[in-house]
Short mmCIF file of C-alpha atoms and ligand atoms in Angstrom, two decimals:
data_model
loop_
_atom_site.label_atom_id
_atom_site.label_comp_id
_atom_site.label_asym_id
_atom_site.label_seq_id
_atom_site.Cartn_x
_atom_site.Cartn_y
_atom_site.Cartn_z
CA MET A 176 15.83 11.16 18.25
CA ARG A 177 17.10 9.15 15.31
CA ALA A 178 15.55 9.95 11.92
CA ALA A 179 16.22 8.99 8.30
CA ARG A 180 15.83 12.20 6.32
CA MET A 181 16.14 12.94 2.64
CA HIS A 182 17.95 16.25 2.18
CA ASP A 183 18.18 16.23 -1.61
CA TYR A 184 16.28 14.47 -4.38
CA GLY A 185 18.36 11.74 -5.98
CA LYS A 186 20.45 11.19 -2.85
CA THR A 187 20.10 8.51 -0.18
CA PRO A 188 18.55 9.57 3.13
CA VAL A 189 20.84 10.69 5.95
CA LEU A 190 20.54 8.86 9.28
CA GLU A 191 20.87 11.59 11.86
CA ASP A 192 19.84 12.89 15.27
CA ILE A 193 17.16 15.60 15.33
CA PRO A 194 14.96 17.09 18.10
CA ILE A 195 11.76 15.24 19.11
CA PRO A 196 8.89 17.15 17.44
CA GLU A 197 6.38 19.26 19.37
CA ILE A 198 2.69 18.41 19.01
CA GLN A 199 -0.29 20.63 18.16
CA PRO A 200 -3.19 20.55 20.67
CA ASP A 201 -5.19 18.14 18.45
CA GLU A 202 -2.25 15.80 17.87
CA ILE A 203 -0.80 12.74 19.53
CA LEU A 204 2.92 12.07 19.70
CA VAL A 205 3.47 8.46 18.65
CA GLN A 206 6.60 6.61 19.66
CA VAL A 207 7.35 4.61 16.53
CA LYS A 208 7.92 0.89 17.07
CA ALA A 209 8.03 -0.25 13.43
CA CYS A 210 7.74 1.24 9.95
CA GLY A 211 7.40 -0.60 6.66
CA MET A 212 9.48 0.21 3.60
CA CYS A 213 7.73 0.81 0.30
CA ARG A 214 8.74 1.02 -3.32
CA SER A 215 7.32 4.55 -3.22
CA ASP A 216 10.14 5.47 -0.81
CA VAL A 217 12.56 4.77 -3.64
CA GLN A 218 10.32 6.68 -6.05
CA LEU A 219 10.24 9.63 -3.66
CA ILE A 220 14.05 9.76 -3.68
CA ASP A 221 14.09 9.39 -7.47
CA GLY A 222 11.67 12.31 -7.91
CA TYR A 223 8.80 10.23 -9.42
CA PHE A 224 6.17 12.31 -7.59
CA ARG A 225 7.70 15.77 -8.16
CA GLU A 226 5.51 16.53 -11.16
CA TYR A 227 2.46 16.07 -8.91
CA ALA A 228 3.78 17.16 -5.50
CA ASP A 229 7.17 18.82 -5.25
CA ILE A 230 7.66 18.27 -1.54
CA PRO A 231 10.33 20.51 0.04
CA THR A 232 13.26 18.84 1.82
CA PRO A 233 14.27 17.71 4.37
CA ILE A 234 11.75 14.89 4.24
CA THR A 235 11.52 12.31 7.04
CA MET A 236 10.70 9.14 5.15
CA GLY A 237 8.55 6.16 6.12
CA HIS A 238 4.77 5.97 5.86
CA GLU A 239 3.81 2.50 7.16
CA ILE A 240 3.82 3.53 10.78
CA THR A 241 2.87 1.82 14.02
CA GLY A 242 3.81 2.54 17.60
CA VAL A 243 2.47 3.54 20.97
CA VAL A 244 0.74 6.69 22.19
CA HIS A 245 3.43 8.70 23.97
CA LYS A 246 1.79 12.10 24.61
CA ILE A 247 -1.74 13.36 24.01
CA GLY A 248 -2.57 16.92 22.91
CA ARG A 249 -4.82 18.91 25.21
CA VAL A 250 -7.86 19.20 22.91
CA VAL A 251 -7.88 15.58 21.73
CA PRO A 252 -11.43 14.49 22.67
CA LYS A 253 -11.74 11.99 25.52
CA ALA A 254 -14.27 10.14 23.33
CA ALA A 255 -11.44 9.22 20.95
CA GLY A 256 -10.39 6.80 23.70
CA PHE A 257 -6.62 7.19 23.52
CA GLN A 258 -4.39 6.64 26.52
CA GLU A 259 -0.63 6.69 26.87
CA GLY A 260 0.78 3.31 25.92
CA ASP A 261 -2.04 2.36 23.52
CA HIS A 262 -0.93 0.51 20.40
CA VAL A 263 -1.84 2.42 17.26
CA VAL A 264 -1.39 2.51 13.50
CA VAL A 265 -1.22 5.74 11.51
CA ALA A 266 -3.81 6.25 8.77
CA PRO A 267 -1.88 7.73 5.90
CA GLY A 268 -4.05 10.40 4.24
CA TRP A 269 -4.34 13.42 6.48
CA GLY A 270 -7.07 15.55 4.87
CA ASP A 271 -8.22 19.04 5.81
CA GLY A 272 -11.47 17.62 7.24
CA THR A 273 -13.62 20.17 5.40
CA CYS A 274 -13.89 19.19 1.71
CA ARG A 275 -16.52 16.82 0.30
CA HIS A 276 -14.02 13.97 0.03
CA CYS A 277 -13.06 14.32 3.68
CA LEU A 278 -16.69 14.63 4.72
CA VAL A 279 -17.50 11.19 3.28
CA GLY A 280 -14.39 9.72 4.86
CA ASN A 281 -12.01 9.75 1.91
CA THR A 282 -9.46 12.02 3.58
CA HIS A 283 -6.66 10.38 1.60
CA ILE A 284 -7.87 11.98 -1.65
CA CYS A 285 -8.44 15.43 -0.12
CA PRO A 286 -6.99 18.19 -2.35
CA ASN A 287 -5.16 19.51 0.72
CA VAL A 288 -3.94 16.12 1.91
CA ARG A 289 -0.70 15.58 3.83
CA TRP A 290 1.01 12.22 4.02
CA PRO A 291 3.33 11.07 6.80
CA GLY A 292 6.66 10.09 5.32
CA PHE A 293 6.30 12.65 2.52
CA GLY A 294 7.05 15.80 4.50
CA PRO A 295 8.72 16.87 7.74
CA TYR A 296 7.45 13.88 9.75
CA GLY A 297 7.67 10.17 9.00
CA GLY A 298 8.02 6.71 10.45
CA PHE A 299 11.74 6.28 9.94
CA SER A 300 12.15 8.34 13.10
CA GLU A 301 11.55 7.55 16.74
CA PHE A 302 8.63 9.94 17.24
CA VAL A 303 5.97 11.30 14.93
CA PRO A 304 3.20 13.83 15.68
CA VAL A 305 -0.16 12.67 14.25
CA PRO A 306 -3.56 14.41 14.23
CA ALA A 307 -5.57 12.23 16.64
CA ARG A 308 -8.30 11.50 14.09
CA TYR A 309 -5.72 9.74 11.88
CA LEU A 310 -4.80 7.13 14.48
CA VAL A 311 -6.50 3.74 14.64
CA HIS A 312 -6.18 1.38 17.60
CA ALA A 313 -4.28 -1.85 17.08
CA ALA A 314 -4.87 -5.05 19.04
CA GLU A 315 -2.09 -5.48 21.59
CA HIS A 316 -1.49 -9.16 20.79
CA LEU A 317 -0.27 -8.23 17.28
CA ALA A 318 3.46 -7.77 16.64
CA PHE A 319 4.42 -4.25 15.55
CA GLU A 320 6.38 -5.54 12.55
CA GLN A 321 3.22 -7.29 11.32
CA ILE A 322 0.88 -4.35 11.62
CA ALA A 323 3.16 -1.67 10.14
CA PRO A 324 2.68 -2.85 6.52
CA LEU A 325 -1.09 -3.01 7.02
CA THR A 326 -1.18 0.78 6.70
CA ASP A 327 -0.16 0.61 3.03
CA ALA A 328 0.90 -2.72 1.45
CA GLY A 329 -1.76 -4.52 3.46
CA MET A 330 -4.46 -1.88 2.94
CA THR A 331 -4.07 -0.57 -0.62
CA PRO A 332 -5.12 -3.85 -2.32
CA TYR A 333 -7.92 -4.21 0.25
CA ARG A 334 -9.49 -0.98 -1.01
CA GLY A 335 -8.92 -2.05 -4.63
CA ILE A 336 -10.65 -5.39 -4.15
CA LYS A 337 -13.54 -3.72 -2.33
CA LYS A 338 -14.00 -1.54 -5.42
CA LEU A 339 -14.13 -4.63 -7.66
CA ARG A 340 -16.57 -6.30 -5.27
CA ASP A 341 -18.79 -3.22 -4.95
CA ALA A 342 -18.86 -2.87 -8.76
CA GLY A 343 -20.34 -6.38 -9.02
CA ALA A 344 -17.27 -7.76 -10.81
CA LEU A 345 -16.84 -10.76 -8.49
CA GLY A 346 -18.81 -13.96 -7.92
CA PRO A 347 -18.47 -17.75 -7.94
CA ASP A 348 -18.60 -17.86 -11.76
CA ARG A 349 -15.91 -15.17 -12.21
CA VAL A 350 -12.14 -15.23 -12.44
CA LEU A 351 -10.09 -12.53 -10.68
CA GLY A 352 -6.49 -11.97 -11.72
CA VAL A 353 -3.93 -10.52 -9.29
CA PHE A 354 -1.04 -8.91 -11.17
CA GLY A 355 2.30 -8.49 -9.43
CA ILE A 356 3.15 -10.38 -6.25
CA GLY A 357 5.48 -7.92 -4.52
CA GLY A 358 4.83 -6.17 -1.22
CA LEU A 359 1.15 -5.58 -2.05
CA GLY A 360 0.32 -8.66 -4.10
CA GLY A 361 0.79 -11.17 -1.28
CA TYR A 362 -1.89 -9.33 0.64
CA ALA A 363 -4.04 -8.88 -2.50
CA VAL A 364 -4.28 -12.65 -2.99
CA GLN A 365 -5.49 -13.08 0.59
CA TYR A 366 -8.10 -10.32 0.24
CA ALA A 367 -9.17 -11.78 -3.11
CA LYS A 368 -10.03 -14.98 -1.23
CA LEU A 369 -11.58 -13.17 1.76
CA LEU A 370 -13.68 -10.62 -0.18
CA GLY A 371 -13.85 -12.26 -3.63
CA SER A 372 -17.42 -13.56 -3.35
CA GLY A 373 -16.23 -17.01 -4.42
CA ALA A 374 -14.34 -15.87 -7.54
CA ARG A 375 -11.40 -18.05 -8.52
CA VAL A 376 -8.10 -16.23 -8.05
CA VAL A 377 -5.19 -16.42 -10.49
CA ALA A 378 -1.86 -14.75 -9.67
CA PHE A 379 0.37 -13.43 -12.47
CA ALA A 380 4.06 -12.55 -11.99
CA ARG A 381 7.51 -13.10 -13.47
CA ASN A 382 9.21 -14.49 -10.38
CA SER A 383 8.52 -18.13 -9.43
CA GLU A 384 9.43 -17.55 -5.78
CA LYS A 385 6.79 -14.81 -5.56
CA LEU A 386 4.24 -17.04 -7.32
CA ALA A 387 4.90 -19.84 -4.82
CA LEU A 388 4.02 -17.35 -2.10
CA ALA A 389 0.76 -16.46 -3.92
CA LYS A 390 -0.10 -20.17 -4.04
CA GLU A 391 0.60 -20.50 -0.33
CA TYR A 392 -1.71 -17.55 0.36
CA GLY A 393 -4.60 -19.23 -1.43
CA ALA A 394 -4.34 -18.41 -5.14
CA ASP A 395 -6.25 -21.11 -7.06
CA HIS A 396 -3.77 -20.90 -9.94
CA VAL A 397 -0.53 -19.09 -10.69
CA ILE A 398 0.86 -18.16 -14.10
CA ASN A 399 4.47 -17.17 -14.68
CA ILE A 400 4.34 -14.62 -17.51
CA ARG A 401 8.09 -14.28 -18.06
CA GLY A 402 8.92 -14.51 -21.75
CA LYS A 403 5.39 -15.53 -22.78
CA SER A 404 3.12 -13.87 -25.36
CA PRO A 405 -0.38 -12.70 -24.36
CA ALA A 406 -1.82 -15.52 -26.54
CA ASP A 407 0.23 -18.15 -24.68
CA ILE A 408 -0.84 -16.70 -21.34
CA ALA A 409 -4.51 -16.71 -22.42
CA LYS A 410 -4.15 -20.37 -23.41
CA GLU A 411 -2.62 -21.20 -20.02
CA LEU A 412 -5.44 -19.29 -18.31
CA ARG A 413 -8.02 -21.28 -20.27
CA SER A 414 -6.50 -24.62 -19.35
CA ALA A 415 -6.39 -23.57 -15.68
CA THR A 416 -9.86 -22.02 -15.37
CA GLY A 417 -11.86 -22.94 -18.48
CA GLN A 418 -11.87 -19.34 -19.73
CA ALA A 419 -9.22 -17.35 -21.56
CA ASP A 420 -10.10 -13.97 -20.07
CA LEU A 421 -10.37 -12.30 -16.68
CA ASP A 422 -13.59 -10.82 -15.30
CA ALA A 423 -11.65 -8.65 -12.88
CA ILE A 424 -8.04 -7.62 -12.40
CA MET A 425 -6.34 -6.34 -9.25
CA ASP A 426 -3.13 -4.81 -10.57
CA CYS A 427 -0.53 -4.33 -7.85
CA ALA A 428 2.31 -3.69 -10.29
CA GLY A 429 1.21 -0.89 -12.61
CA ALA A 430 3.99 -1.73 -15.04
CA PRO A 431 3.18 -0.64 -18.62
CA GLU A 432 3.77 -4.05 -20.24
CA MET A 433 1.76 -5.79 -17.53
CA MET A 434 -1.13 -3.35 -17.98
CA GLN A 435 -1.08 -4.00 -21.72
CA LEU A 436 -1.30 -7.72 -20.97
CA GLY A 437 -4.08 -7.08 -18.45
CA PHE A 438 -6.22 -5.16 -20.92
CA LYS A 439 -5.67 -7.90 -23.53
CA LEU A 440 -6.99 -10.48 -21.03
CA LEU A 441 -9.86 -8.37 -19.64
CA SER A 442 -13.32 -9.77 -20.41
CA ILE A 443 -16.38 -8.06 -21.84
CA SER A 444 -17.76 -5.87 -19.04
CA GLY A 445 -14.55 -6.54 -17.09
CA HIS A 446 -13.30 -4.38 -14.23
CA TYR A 447 -9.66 -3.38 -13.76
CA ALA A 448 -8.48 -1.91 -10.44
CA ASP A 449 -5.07 -0.31 -10.55
CA VAL A 450 -3.05 0.43 -7.42
CA GLY A 451 0.47 -0.05 -8.79
CA LEU A 452 2.88 2.69 -9.81
CA VAL A 453 5.85 0.98 -11.40
CA GLY A 454 5.42 2.89 -14.66
CA ASP A 455 4.17 6.35 -15.51
CA ARG A 456 2.42 6.03 -18.91
CA ILE A 457 0.39 3.36 -20.70
CA ASP A 458 -0.45 2.84 -24.35
CA ILE A 459 -3.57 0.70 -24.76
CA PRO A 460 -6.08 0.42 -27.63
CA LEU A 461 -9.25 2.47 -27.09
CA PHE A 462 -11.92 0.64 -29.09
CA PRO A 463 -12.11 -2.50 -26.89
CA ARG A 464 -12.45 -0.30 -23.78
CA VAL A 465 -15.58 1.21 -25.31
CA SER A 466 -17.06 -1.68 -27.30
CA ARG A 467 -16.51 -4.18 -24.47
CA GLU A 468 -17.73 -1.72 -21.80
CA GLN A 469 -14.74 -2.18 -19.52
CA THR A 470 -14.16 -0.15 -16.38
CA LEU A 471 -10.86 1.11 -14.96
CA HIS A 472 -10.89 1.85 -11.23
CA GLY A 473 -8.13 4.05 -9.90
CA SER A 474 -7.68 3.05 -6.28
CA TYR A 475 -5.37 4.94 -4.01
CA TRP A 476 -4.01 3.78 -0.64
CA GLY A 477 -6.97 3.73 1.82
CA ASN A 478 -8.97 5.66 4.39
CA ASN A 479 -9.68 5.22 8.12
CA THR A 480 -12.53 2.79 7.37
CA ASP A 481 -10.32 0.59 5.18
CA LEU A 482 -7.60 0.60 7.84
CA THR A 483 -10.08 -0.18 10.63
CA GLU A 484 -11.44 -3.14 8.64
CA VAL A 485 -7.95 -4.44 7.88
CA MET A 486 -7.01 -4.15 11.57
CA ALA A 487 -10.13 -6.15 12.48
CA LEU A 488 -9.06 -8.92 10.09
CA ALA A 489 -5.54 -8.84 11.53
CA ALA A 490 -6.83 -9.03 15.12
CA ARG A 491 -8.68 -12.24 14.20
CA GLY A 492 -5.56 -13.78 12.67
CA LYS A 493 -6.92 -13.65 9.10
CA ILE A 494 -3.88 -12.01 7.50
CA ARG A 495 -0.53 -13.70 6.91
CA HIS A 496 2.73 -11.88 6.32
CA THR A 497 6.05 -12.37 4.61
CA LEU A 498 8.44 -9.95 6.26
CA ASN A 499 12.08 -8.95 6.29
CA VAL A 500 12.63 -7.21 9.62
CA ILE A 501 15.57 -4.80 9.59
CA ARG A 502 17.28 -2.33 11.89
CA PHE A 503 17.27 1.46 11.53
CA ASP A 504 20.89 1.46 10.31
CA GLN A 505 19.98 -0.92 7.45
CA ILE A 506 17.46 1.47 5.83
CA ASN A 507 19.68 2.58 2.95
CA GLU A 508 20.88 -0.94 2.20
CA TYR A 509 17.28 -2.17 1.87
CA LEU A 510 16.17 0.84 -0.19
CA GLU A 511 18.74 -0.30 -2.77
CA LEU A 512 17.44 -3.89 -2.67
CA LEU A 513 13.92 -2.57 -3.17
CA ARG A 514 15.03 -0.51 -6.15
CA ALA A 515 16.38 -3.71 -7.73
CA GLY A 516 12.90 -5.24 -7.27
CA ASP A 517 14.02 -8.58 -5.88
CA VAL A 518 12.67 -8.31 -2.34
CA VAL A 519 10.06 -10.99 -1.59
CA GLY A 520 7.41 -9.79 0.88
CA ARG A 521 7.58 -6.58 2.86
CA THR A 522 10.61 -5.03 4.54
CA VAL A 523 9.91 -3.54 7.97
CA MET A 524 12.26 -1.41 10.05
CA LYS A 525 11.88 -2.11 13.76
CA PHE A 526 13.26 0.10 16.50
ZN1 ZN B 622 -10.45 17.48 2.49
#
């Protein structure tokens, strides 16, 4: 089968032919139909994660995976309801199933977690073996290129906004800021409207084309922050919404200067959910965090429940997409475009 594999850190993946993997008795072999491309693929190549997880090579990249059930392992329970040909998406965090995080469903933060696309198996290959419990059914009327990104770009901000909602940060009298309108932010704006409890939604970015997309997806206001001081941005926010601060922030960028801006704009008792990883360190003043009783929510990817909920929204036509569909042999070209940061929407490789 064809596979895009990274053989060395710092080098582009090699597109090559390798054997179709065997499955364990509790696994299902998925024939990949589409796989989204993520900024974290570039970061994996660049070694961003090595300090935290030094994954041995070769690595088959690609973690936004959808496809069809090709072969079912012999101990996969009948009750799981899988049959050959079923359309499925791959939940990303494969936990050990035994720790307390796994036991409450948060397998993606298991200390022994494995991630597809960050090890021997990934979605930039024609087949991938997946433990059956990490597959979720997908409605057959949905296009594969649309559902692939829902396993990361279209799920990660969903979990983040649920955290803001569950913390009581949202309501009709609140303003929610969405920071960064890249692959994740376009979805974040839609979830902000769907789950935002009536909060007004303001999108912040530096690229006017991306902000136009946020507006199209339902943002009540958009603010282009390029070249503006935090005071100017606060003034613009006040004239748009009647208040100069944000009750909640969904940060899809995670860029240091944007986080500094976010914490300057965060209200008393404000909640900040961070899912972005553009930077690696932040320098923010401590006293306002304490005296204004602000909360920072780390939010990472998503679990089976998040993915199942997102797939239910997708099946009902509630999620819109901006996609660049590419071929397998264009993977390296688009990784470079992603590194430059100018891709609008999500890039999806389709077999
Ligand atoms: Zn676990």
